[in-house]
Structure formats: structure tokens, C-alpha cells
Short mmCIF file of C-alpha atoms in Angstrom, two decimals:
data_model
loop_
_atom_site.label_atom_id
_atom_site.label_comp_id
_atom_site.label_asym_id
_atom_site.label_seq_id
_atom_site.Cartn_x
_atom_site.Cartn_y
_atom_site.Cartn_z
CA MET A 627 105.24 111.11 101.28
CA SER A 628 107.12 112.28 98.64
CA TYR A 629 110.69 112.95 97.37
CA ASN A 630 111.38 115.94 95.10
CA LEU A 631 113.87 113.65 93.34
CA ALA A 632 111.78 112.99 90.08
CA PRO A 633 114.00 109.24 89.25
CA LEU A 634 113.61 108.50 92.96
CA GLN A 635 110.10 109.02 93.27
CA ASN A 636 109.09 107.55 90.18
CA LEU A 637 110.76 104.36 91.12
CA ILE A 638 108.87 104.56 94.56
CA ASP A 639 105.66 104.98 92.59
CA GLN A 640 106.37 101.66 90.09
CA PHE A 641 106.45 100.02 93.76
CA GLU A 642 103.70 101.44 95.24
CA ARG A 643 101.69 100.17 92.63
CA MET A 644 101.83 96.56 93.37
CA GLN A 645 99.07 94.59 95.42
CA GLY A 646 100.10 94.74 99.02
CA ILE A 647 102.84 97.17 98.77
CA GLY A 648 102.46 100.15 100.97
CA ASN A 649 104.23 103.93 100.89
CA LYS A 650 106.97 102.73 103.36
CA THR A 651 107.55 99.37 101.87
CA ALA A 652 108.01 101.10 98.58
CA GLN A 653 110.66 103.43 99.67
CA ARG A 654 112.54 100.91 101.42
CA MET A 655 112.23 98.79 97.97
CA ALA A 656 113.70 101.91 95.98
CA PHE A 657 116.37 102.93 98.92
CA TYR A 658 117.65 99.17 98.47
CA ILE A 659 117.99 99.75 94.56
CA LEU A 660 119.82 103.07 95.04
CA SER A 661 121.93 100.66 97.45
CA LEU A 662 122.93 97.94 94.90
CA SER A 663 125.81 98.61 92.45
CA ASP A 664 125.90 99.44 88.88
CA ASP A 665 125.60 95.97 87.84
CA GLU A 666 123.15 94.64 90.33
CA ALA A 667 121.04 97.38 89.33
CA ASN A 668 121.02 96.62 85.62
CA ALA A 669 120.62 92.73 86.33
CA PHE A 670 117.59 93.65 88.01
CA ALA A 671 116.10 95.54 85.62
CA GLN A 672 117.35 93.08 82.60
CA ALA A 673 115.24 90.57 84.63
CA ILE A 674 111.87 91.95 84.75
CA THR A 675 112.26 92.89 80.83
CA ASP A 676 113.20 89.33 80.54
CA ALA A 677 110.83 87.94 82.52
CA HIS A 678 108.40 89.89 80.21
CA THR A 679 109.39 89.41 77.21
CA LYS A 680 110.50 85.54 77.41
CA ILE A 681 107.59 84.19 79.38
CA LYS A 682 104.60 83.29 76.90
CA GLN A 683 101.54 80.85 77.67
CA CYS A 684 102.00 77.37 76.55
CA LYS A 685 100.18 76.55 73.28
CA ILE A 686 98.66 73.90 74.58
CA CYS A 687 97.88 74.11 78.55
CA CYS A 688 97.96 78.21 78.95
CA ASP A 689 100.48 77.34 81.75
CA LEU A 690 103.75 79.87 81.86
CA ALA A 691 106.17 79.10 79.18
CA ASP A 692 109.43 80.11 77.79
CA ASP A 693 109.23 78.21 74.94
CA GLU A 694 106.13 77.28 72.60
CA LEU A 695 105.31 74.58 75.18
CA CYS A 696 105.85 74.41 78.81
CA PRO A 697 107.89 71.95 80.65
CA VAL A 698 104.95 69.64 81.14
CA CYS A 699 103.56 69.45 78.12
CA LYS A 700 106.52 68.56 76.48
CA ASP A 701 107.59 66.10 78.47
CA GLY A 702 106.84 62.50 76.59
CA SER A 703 106.56 60.27 80.25
CA ARG A 704 103.45 62.38 81.46
CA ASP A 705 99.99 60.69 81.49
CA ARG A 706 98.21 62.55 78.46
CA SER A 707 94.63 61.20 79.95
CA VAL A 708 94.19 62.93 82.95
CA ILE A 709 94.09 66.63 83.16
CA CYS A 710 93.77 68.97 85.98
CA VAL A 711 91.91 72.04 85.95
CA VAL A 712 93.38 75.08 88.17
CA GLU A 713 92.92 78.77 88.25
CA ASP A 714 96.41 79.68 87.99
CA PRO A 715 100.05 79.04 87.40
CA ARG A 716 100.79 79.24 91.14
CA ASP A 717 98.56 76.25 91.58
CA VAL A 718 100.53 74.26 88.45
CA ALA A 719 103.79 74.75 90.88
CA ALA A 720 101.88 74.07 94.14
CA ILE A 721 100.70 70.62 92.80
CA GLU A 722 104.05 69.95 90.69
CA ARG A 723 105.65 69.77 94.58
CA THR A 724 103.80 67.50 95.67
CA HIS A 725 105.21 64.78 93.25
CA GLU A 726 102.21 62.88 93.50
CA TYR A 727 100.65 63.91 90.19
CA ASN A 728 102.08 62.59 86.82
CA GLY A 729 99.28 64.02 84.55
CA MET A 730 98.49 67.06 82.56
CA TYR A 731 97.37 70.65 83.70
CA HIS A 732 95.13 73.37 82.16
CA VAL A 733 95.56 76.67 83.37
CA LEU A 734 92.51 78.81 83.24
CA HIS A 735 93.82 82.28 84.46
CA GLY A 736 91.29 83.18 86.41
CA ALA A 737 87.94 82.00 87.71
CA ILE A 738 84.12 82.74 86.81
CA SER A 739 82.94 85.71 89.04
CA PRO A 740 80.03 87.93 87.89
CA MET A 741 81.02 90.49 90.10
CA ASP A 742 84.37 91.43 88.64
CA ASN A 743 82.76 91.24 84.98
CA ILE A 744 84.64 87.56 84.45
CA GLY A 745 82.77 85.40 82.68
CA PRO A 746 83.56 81.81 81.13
CA ASP A 747 84.74 83.61 77.89
CA GLN A 748 87.47 85.52 79.97
CA ILE A 749 89.05 82.16 81.25
CA ARG A 750 90.72 79.67 79.06
CA ILE A 751 87.92 77.31 78.87
CA LYS A 752 87.31 77.34 75.15
CA GLU A 753 91.08 76.51 75.07
CA LEU A 754 90.21 73.18 77.19
CA ILE A 755 87.35 72.27 75.22
CA ALA A 756 89.69 72.15 72.42
CA ARG A 757 91.77 69.79 73.80
CA LEU A 758 89.04 67.11 74.52
CA SER A 759 88.48 66.55 71.00
CA ASP A 760 90.87 63.65 70.02
CA GLY A 761 89.22 61.51 72.47
CA GLU A 762 92.33 60.87 74.33
CA VAL A 763 91.48 62.50 77.92
CA GLU A 764 89.59 59.96 80.25
CA GLU A 765 89.32 61.90 83.10
CA ILE A 766 89.43 65.89 84.27
CA ILE A 767 90.48 66.90 87.73
CA MET A 768 89.18 69.99 88.87
CA ALA A 769 91.35 71.78 91.37
CA THR A 770 89.87 75.21 90.97
CA ASN A 771 90.04 77.10 94.54
CA PRO A 772 87.69 76.30 97.33
CA THR A 773 86.14 79.67 96.88
CA VAL A 774 82.49 80.58 95.53
CA GLU A 775 84.38 81.48 92.41
CA GLY A 776 86.58 78.25 92.28
CA GLU A 777 83.44 76.15 92.44
CA ALA A 778 81.05 77.72 90.42
CA THR A 779 84.08 77.34 87.38
CA ALA A 780 84.48 73.78 88.32
CA MET A 781 80.56 73.47 88.24
CA TYR A 782 80.21 75.17 84.99
CA ILE A 783 83.23 73.28 83.29
CA SER A 784 81.79 69.85 84.69
CA ARG A 785 77.96 70.88 83.35
CA LEU A 786 79.65 71.88 79.76
CA LEU A 787 81.71 68.39 79.90
CA LYS A 788 79.54 65.58 81.20
CA PRO A 789 77.87 65.51 77.84
CA MET A 790 81.09 64.01 76.25
CA GLY A 791 81.50 61.09 78.32
CA ILE A 792 84.50 62.53 80.22
CA THR A 793 85.02 61.14 84.13
CA ILE A 794 85.28 64.64 86.49
CA SER A 795 86.83 64.51 89.60
CA ARG A 796 87.03 67.12 92.04
CA LEU A 797 90.10 67.49 94.74
CA ALA A 798 88.95 66.21 98.10
CA TYR A 799 87.64 68.49 100.54
CA GLY A 800 88.73 68.22 104.58
CA VAL A 801 91.10 69.22 107.33
CA PRO A 802 94.66 70.17 106.24
CA VAL A 803 97.02 67.74 107.40
CA GLY A 804 98.51 69.03 110.73
CA ALA A 805 95.58 71.81 111.37
CA ASP A 806 93.90 71.56 114.45
CA LEU A 807 90.24 70.54 114.68
CA GLU A 808 89.33 73.09 117.03
CA TYR A 809 89.91 75.77 114.81
CA ALA A 810 88.46 74.25 111.30
CA ASP A 811 85.56 76.07 110.18
CA GLU A 812 82.05 74.43 110.33
CA ILE A 813 81.85 73.86 106.63
CA THR A 814 85.18 72.33 105.98
CA LEU A 815 84.36 70.21 108.65
CA SER A 816 81.27 69.16 107.83
CA ARG A 817 82.87 68.24 104.51
CA ALA A 818 85.24 66.31 106.12
CA ILE A 819 82.32 64.01 107.91
CA LYS A 820 80.78 63.43 104.32
CA GLY A 821 84.40 62.59 102.65
CA ARG A 822 85.13 60.23 105.42
CA SER A 823 86.84 57.07 104.47
CA LEU A 824 87.24 53.39 105.80
CA ILE A 825 90.44 52.31 107.99
CA MET B 924 109.69 77.22 96.15
CA SER B 925 110.96 77.33 92.92
CA TYR B 926 109.64 77.57 89.06
CA ASN B 927 111.57 76.05 86.60
CA LEU B 928 111.05 78.94 83.83
CA ALA B 929 114.53 80.71 84.45
CA PRO B 930 113.05 84.13 83.70
CA LEU B 931 110.53 83.79 86.07
CA GLN B 932 112.63 82.22 88.97
CA ASN B 933 115.58 84.84 88.36
CA LEU B 934 112.98 87.82 88.75
CA ILE B 935 111.73 86.33 92.15
CA ASP B 936 115.26 85.75 93.54
CA GLN B 937 115.59 89.54 92.70
CA PHE B 938 112.89 90.52 94.87
CA GLU B 939 113.39 88.45 97.45
CA ARG B 940 117.04 89.71 97.90
CA MET B 941 115.21 92.65 99.22
CA GLN B 942 115.15 92.77 103.23
CA GLY B 943 111.81 92.08 104.31
CA ILE B 944 110.62 90.79 101.01
CA GLY B 945 110.12 86.45 101.52
CA ASN B 946 109.59 84.02 98.82
CA LYS B 947 105.74 84.64 98.59
CA THR B 948 105.80 88.34 98.54
CA ALA B 949 108.49 87.93 95.97
CA GLN B 950 106.48 85.53 93.50
CA ARG B 951 103.69 87.71 93.98
CA MET B 952 105.74 90.67 92.97
CA ALA B 953 107.02 88.59 90.08
CA PHE B 954 103.28 87.70 88.66
CA TYR B 955 102.30 91.45 88.94
CA ILE B 956 105.45 91.94 86.67
CA LEU B 957 104.14 89.25 84.01
CA SER B 958 100.60 90.82 84.44
CA LEU B 959 101.45 94.30 83.31
CA SER B 960 101.54 95.30 79.82
CA ASP B 961 105.09 95.72 77.59
CA ASP B 962 105.15 99.24 78.16
CA GLU B 963 104.44 98.89 81.63
CA ALA B 964 107.13 96.43 82.06
CA ASN B 965 109.72 98.60 80.28
CA ALA B 966 108.74 101.68 82.39
CA PHE B 967 109.22 100.01 85.59
CA ALA B 968 112.93 98.31 84.41
CA GLN B 969 113.65 102.16 83.08
CA ALA B 970 112.57 103.68 86.84
CA ILE B 971 115.43 101.16 88.33
CA THR B 972 117.91 102.08 85.82
CA ASP B 973 116.88 105.74 85.62
CA ALA B 974 116.65 105.86 89.45
CA HIS B 975 120.34 104.51 89.70
CA THR B 976 122.46 106.06 86.94
CA LYS B 977 120.56 109.36 87.66
CA ILE B 978 120.37 109.69 91.36
CA LYS B 979 124.24 110.61 92.74
CA GLN B 980 125.14 111.91 96.02
CA CYS B 981 125.17 116.02 96.68
CA LYS B 982 128.55 117.13 96.92
CA ILE B 983 127.98 119.19 99.88
CA CYS B 984 125.82 117.70 102.17
CA CYS B 985 125.94 113.84 100.70
CA ASP B 986 122.26 113.67 100.64
CA LEU B 987 120.83 112.13 97.32
CA ALA B 988 120.53 114.47 94.52
CA ASP B 989 119.95 114.35 90.73
CA ASP B 990 122.67 116.98 90.07
CA GLU B 991 125.37 118.19 91.44
CA LEU B 992 123.97 119.58 94.53
CA CYS B 993 120.93 118.59 96.40
CA PRO B 994 117.53 120.99 96.48
CA VAL B 995 118.40 122.04 99.76
CA CYS B 996 122.14 123.04 98.85
CA LYS B 997 121.00 124.82 95.93
CA ASP B 998 118.28 127.02 97.61
CA GLY B 999 119.78 130.58 98.89
CA SER B 1000 117.18 131.16 101.10
CA ARG B 1001 118.25 128.35 103.65
CA ASP B 1002 120.39 129.31 106.55
CA ARG B 1003 124.14 128.23 106.42
CA SER B 1004 124.73 128.88 109.63
CA VAL B 1005 122.84 125.28 110.99
CA ILE B 1006 123.61 121.93 109.89
CA CYS B 1007 121.32 119.15 111.23
CA VAL B 1008 123.42 115.87 110.88
CA VAL B 1009 121.05 112.55 109.94
CA GLU B 1010 122.17 108.94 109.51
CA ASP B 1011 119.97 108.62 106.49
CA PRO B 1012 118.55 110.35 103.39
CA ARG B 1013 114.99 109.36 104.50
CA ASP B 1014 115.62 111.09 107.85
CA VAL B 1015 116.32 114.54 105.64
CA ALA B 1016 112.87 114.21 103.94
CA ALA B 1017 111.38 113.15 107.47
CA ILE B 1018 112.68 116.79 108.58
CA GLU B 1019 111.48 118.56 105.62
CA ARG B 1020 107.99 117.69 106.15
CA THR B 1021 107.79 119.21 109.40
CA HIS B 1022 108.82 122.58 107.49
CA GLU B 1023 110.07 123.72 110.65
CA TYR B 1024 113.85 123.65 109.98
CA ASN B 1025 115.35 125.63 107.44
CA GLY B 1026 119.12 125.25 107.80
CA MET B 1027 121.29 122.79 106.03
CA TYR B 1028 121.66 119.10 105.95
CA HIS B 1029 124.26 117.02 106.53
CA VAL B 1030 123.87 112.98 105.70
CA LEU B 1031 126.53 110.71 107.33
CA HIS B 1032 125.06 107.44 105.52
CA GLY B 1033 125.14 105.26 108.64
CA ALA B 1034 126.20 105.30 112.08
CA ILE B 1035 129.52 104.19 113.79
CA SER B 1036 128.78 100.33 114.90
CA PRO B 1037 131.48 98.48 115.47
CA MET B 1038 129.61 95.33 115.55
CA ASP B 1039 129.23 95.72 112.11
CA ASN B 1040 133.03 96.93 111.32
CA ILE B 1041 131.32 100.58 110.56
CA GLY B 1042 133.58 102.92 112.17
CA PRO B 1043 134.12 106.49 111.73
CA ASP B 1044 135.77 106.46 108.34
CA GLN B 1045 133.20 104.14 106.64
CA ILE B 1046 130.36 107.24 107.28
CA ARG B 1047 130.45 110.77 105.85
CA ILE B 1048 132.37 112.11 108.81
CA LYS B 1049 135.26 113.63 106.78
CA GLU B 1050 132.99 115.50 104.75
CA LEU B 1051 131.22 117.33 107.35
CA ILE B 1052 134.51 118.27 109.26
CA ALA B 1053 135.68 119.66 105.70
CA ARG B 1054 132.26 121.91 105.62
CA LEU B 1055 133.20 123.49 108.78
CA SER B 1056 136.49 124.81 107.76
CA ASP B 1057 135.37 128.21 106.63
CA GLY B 1058 133.62 129.42 110.11
CA GLU B 1059 130.27 129.94 108.43
CA VAL B 1060 128.55 127.25 110.70
CA GLU B 1061 127.27 128.16 113.97
CA GLU B 1062 125.57 124.92 115.31
CA ILE B 1063 125.64 121.50 114.52
CA ILE B 1064 122.21 119.68 115.30
CA MET B 1065 122.70 116.03 116.03
CA ALA B 1066 119.51 114.10 114.39
CA THR B 1067 120.97 110.62 114.35
CA ASN B 1068 118.59 107.98 115.11
CA PRO B 1069 117.72 107.60 118.94
CA THR B 1070 119.32 104.04 119.18
CA VAL B 1071 122.91 103.13 120.61
CA GLU B 1072 124.26 103.73 117.32
CA GLY B 1073 123.02 106.86 116.81
CA GLU B 1074 124.12 108.11 120.04
CA ALA B 1075 127.75 106.54 120.26
CA THR B 1076 127.86 108.43 116.69
CA ALA B 1077 126.50 111.98 118.16
CA MET B 1078 128.80 111.48 120.88
CA TYR B 1079 131.61 110.66 118.69
CA ILE B 1080 131.09 113.62 116.36
CA SER B 1081 130.49 116.31 119.26
CA ARG B 1082 133.51 115.35 121.19
CA LEU B 1083 135.41 116.01 117.20
CA LEU B 1084 133.77 119.03 117.35
CA LYS B 1085 133.70 120.54 120.46
CA PRO B 1086 137.52 121.82 120.11
CA MET B 1087 136.34 124.16 117.45
CA GLY B 1088 133.86 126.27 119.16
CA ILE B 1089 130.64 125.41 117.33
CA THR B 1090 127.44 124.75 119.58
CA ILE B 1091 125.95 121.43 119.11
CA SER B 1092 122.68 120.63 120.20
CA ARG B 1093 120.64 117.20 120.34
CA LEU B 1094 116.88 116.68 119.15
CA ALA B 1095 114.92 116.38 122.42
CA TYR B 1096 114.02 112.96 123.57
CA GLY B 1097 110.39 112.44 125.29
CA VAL B 1098 107.07 111.09 124.60
CA PRO B 1099 106.04 111.36 121.07
CA VAL B 1100 102.89 113.62 120.67
CA GLY B 1101 99.74 111.27 120.51
CA ALA B 1102 101.05 108.30 122.24
CA ASP B 1103 99.87 107.13 125.69
CA LEU B 1104 101.94 107.58 128.44
CA GLU B 1105 100.94 103.95 129.81
CA TYR B 1106 102.30 102.48 126.58
CA ALA B 1107 105.96 104.85 127.04
CA ASP B 1108 108.99 102.99 127.73
CA GLU B 1109 110.83 103.73 130.88
CA ILE B 1110 113.92 105.25 129.57
CA THR B 1111 111.92 107.29 127.32
CA LEU B 1112 109.70 108.47 130.24
CA SER B 1113 112.85 109.15 132.22
CA ARG B 1114 114.22 111.57 129.71
CA ALA B 1115 110.87 113.33 128.89
CA ILE B 1116 110.81 113.75 132.93
CA LYS B 1117 114.10 115.07 132.60
CA GLY B 1118 113.78 117.53 129.28
CA ARG B 1119 110.65 118.91 131.22
CA SER B 1120 110.06 121.96 130.36
CA LEU B 1121 107.83 125.37 132.17
CA ILE B 1122 104.36 125.78 130.74
#
């Protein structure tokens, strides 16, 4: 469905380009914009420009940052001997929410996926290697996603780093807390059995 | 979940304010914006500003317009003796898509809903009355939504206009084409029976 008002149709098209947003939702969003006051609409447009111009990648860990360094890399109280390697900035936010981890991060911005033409050079592996040169880092925790691509990336990086004498660990697999055993898939369950611990 | 980068969190908040957009979707949208090139992000922000500043209400029918008048009101070939009254600009677009209607429109921008504090003065009823003064209009088709509010609005307007000697009609109720009778609700089905036509 299209509107014959160019500015409206253009806005709908912009929203529709987002992944997971269909034509109806894009229309609803465009009409939401029209319903805003002038100030609100300007603030919205400004938020887009701001986010885009002010947010860069941290020089150390490649996480998103509004400065040279991200808040974690700036924080002097964090344990610089551990680096947790994740695929995406959202994963950093997820781990931070646990309040269980006090080390550093490294964001790969993707995972190795030959199907999508993403090789080791397309993600931030070089930057990770560069961080290990001063010998301060003792452990790398691989926290890539538990998918084929995430596994392959974790495996690739661990083989690369093994010769450097750094401890490399992987997030535990198992049944999610609060889930129903009945609905756990076979692979997760078999990993949970293998990784069982004494109580 | 919140990010400690102000520009990112601000953008997420902007998206989350939209009806039907939850926190996860808002995050996904904000990360989509970050993934755009500078030009694309600027175009997106510009589309919002443009839609907001360039789109006004048509002086005659209150539909959206990028000029003094909307395309329908400008079009000399349309039948000025019939006005179809709808609640929302999207309803105009929906009716236009049928290519069955060649009259004019009037957009109320809402429906009477005492629960939401929307009375007859909050929607464009005055503007509709003003259009009837020259005696050119012979029929008003009430195409408000088939909801309690839409019905009440149609009833209110028809009572207001009856004394002016104008024919007032209502969109037919019935089973939607392509639907399964089994799944039609009782009210729709009873209206379809009442409104049956000879074949």
C-alpha cells in the first residue's frame, strides 16, 4: 500500500527497511511521527543523528562508546587480566546486567560465517590479538553465541591463542534456569549432563 | 535494560515510545540506525523532519496533504455531491485502493469516545457541517469504524445532518469476502443476514 504524499511515503519506506518491520507497522510508525508535536519530532530526528555521530567504537575493546574509550575500559577498578569475548555490543550489556563479571570485554562485531562471506578478517580478531601482546591478560572467556557460527569462532580464536599460553574458557552450557526439562532440546540436555557438577 | 551511552539510550527511548514497540524491538531499531552509513542515517532523520513539517491537513477535507489541498480535493474529476466520512487518513487510503469510489472524503481524526474524553468538539465535525452550507452535497456515506465509538459517531453525525435533508448512508455490514462463515462472530453474521440481498 502506498500513499501519494511523498514525504509520508518516504518515511514509511525508511521504517520498512528495518529488519522485522512490515508495511503495516511502518505505516503505524510514520503516523506516530505525524502525531508528534514539532519539538518531539525534531528531538526524534536529532536522536538519530546524535546516536549516529556520537557513538563510535572503543579503541581498546571495540564495544560502542561515546568517547575514545568505553565505560568498562575507562574503569580503573576492573580486572584487566580477564577478557570476555562476545559477538555483539548487546552481549556486553547482557553480561553487565548479571553484576557477576568484573573483567574486560572484547566485541568481535560478528562471528565467522563462510555462508555469509564473513571470515576471520571481517571481525575484530586482529584487535584482540593486539591486546594480548603486553602479557597482562591471563584468561580469555569465549562468550560467543551457542550457534554453529559462534562455536566456530570460539574454536578458531582458541586455536590461535593456545600457543600464547593463555587460559581459554567457554561459557557453561546447560539448561536455562527456570526452564522446564521436558522442553529442553537434546543437545542442550546432553551438554548439561556432561557438564554436571557435584552438590 | 538500559545502556550507559546516553545517545544510544535516548534513541532506544524514542523508539520505545511508539505504540506496540517493546524494549527489545526498540533496541533492535536503534542498532539498525547505528549500522547505517552517515548518509543513510541523515536521510532517515531528514525523512522524519520532512514528514512532520511538509505534511499538513487539507483545508477542505482535513485529510493529510503536502499542499493547501489534498490530491482528492484538488482533483476536478471527482464527484462533489458525495462525501465519505472516515475516522482516519489511513481509511481514505484503504477506500482509494478499491478504485470503486469517486466522491470526496472528510476525515474526522478520531471518533466520539467519552471514555477517552473525546467529544464531538474534539473531532472535525464542525468542518464537515461547514462544507454542507452551499447545498452541493447530496449524500454523506458514514464509513467510521464498525466499533462502539465509530457507531456512536456515525449516529451523532447522522442526527445532526438529518434536518438538512441530506441522504445519509452507512457502509454495509456483512461477512468479509474470503472469510470462513464458521469463524464469523454472531453480531457480524446477524448483520449479514439482516442485510442480505437478492441474487
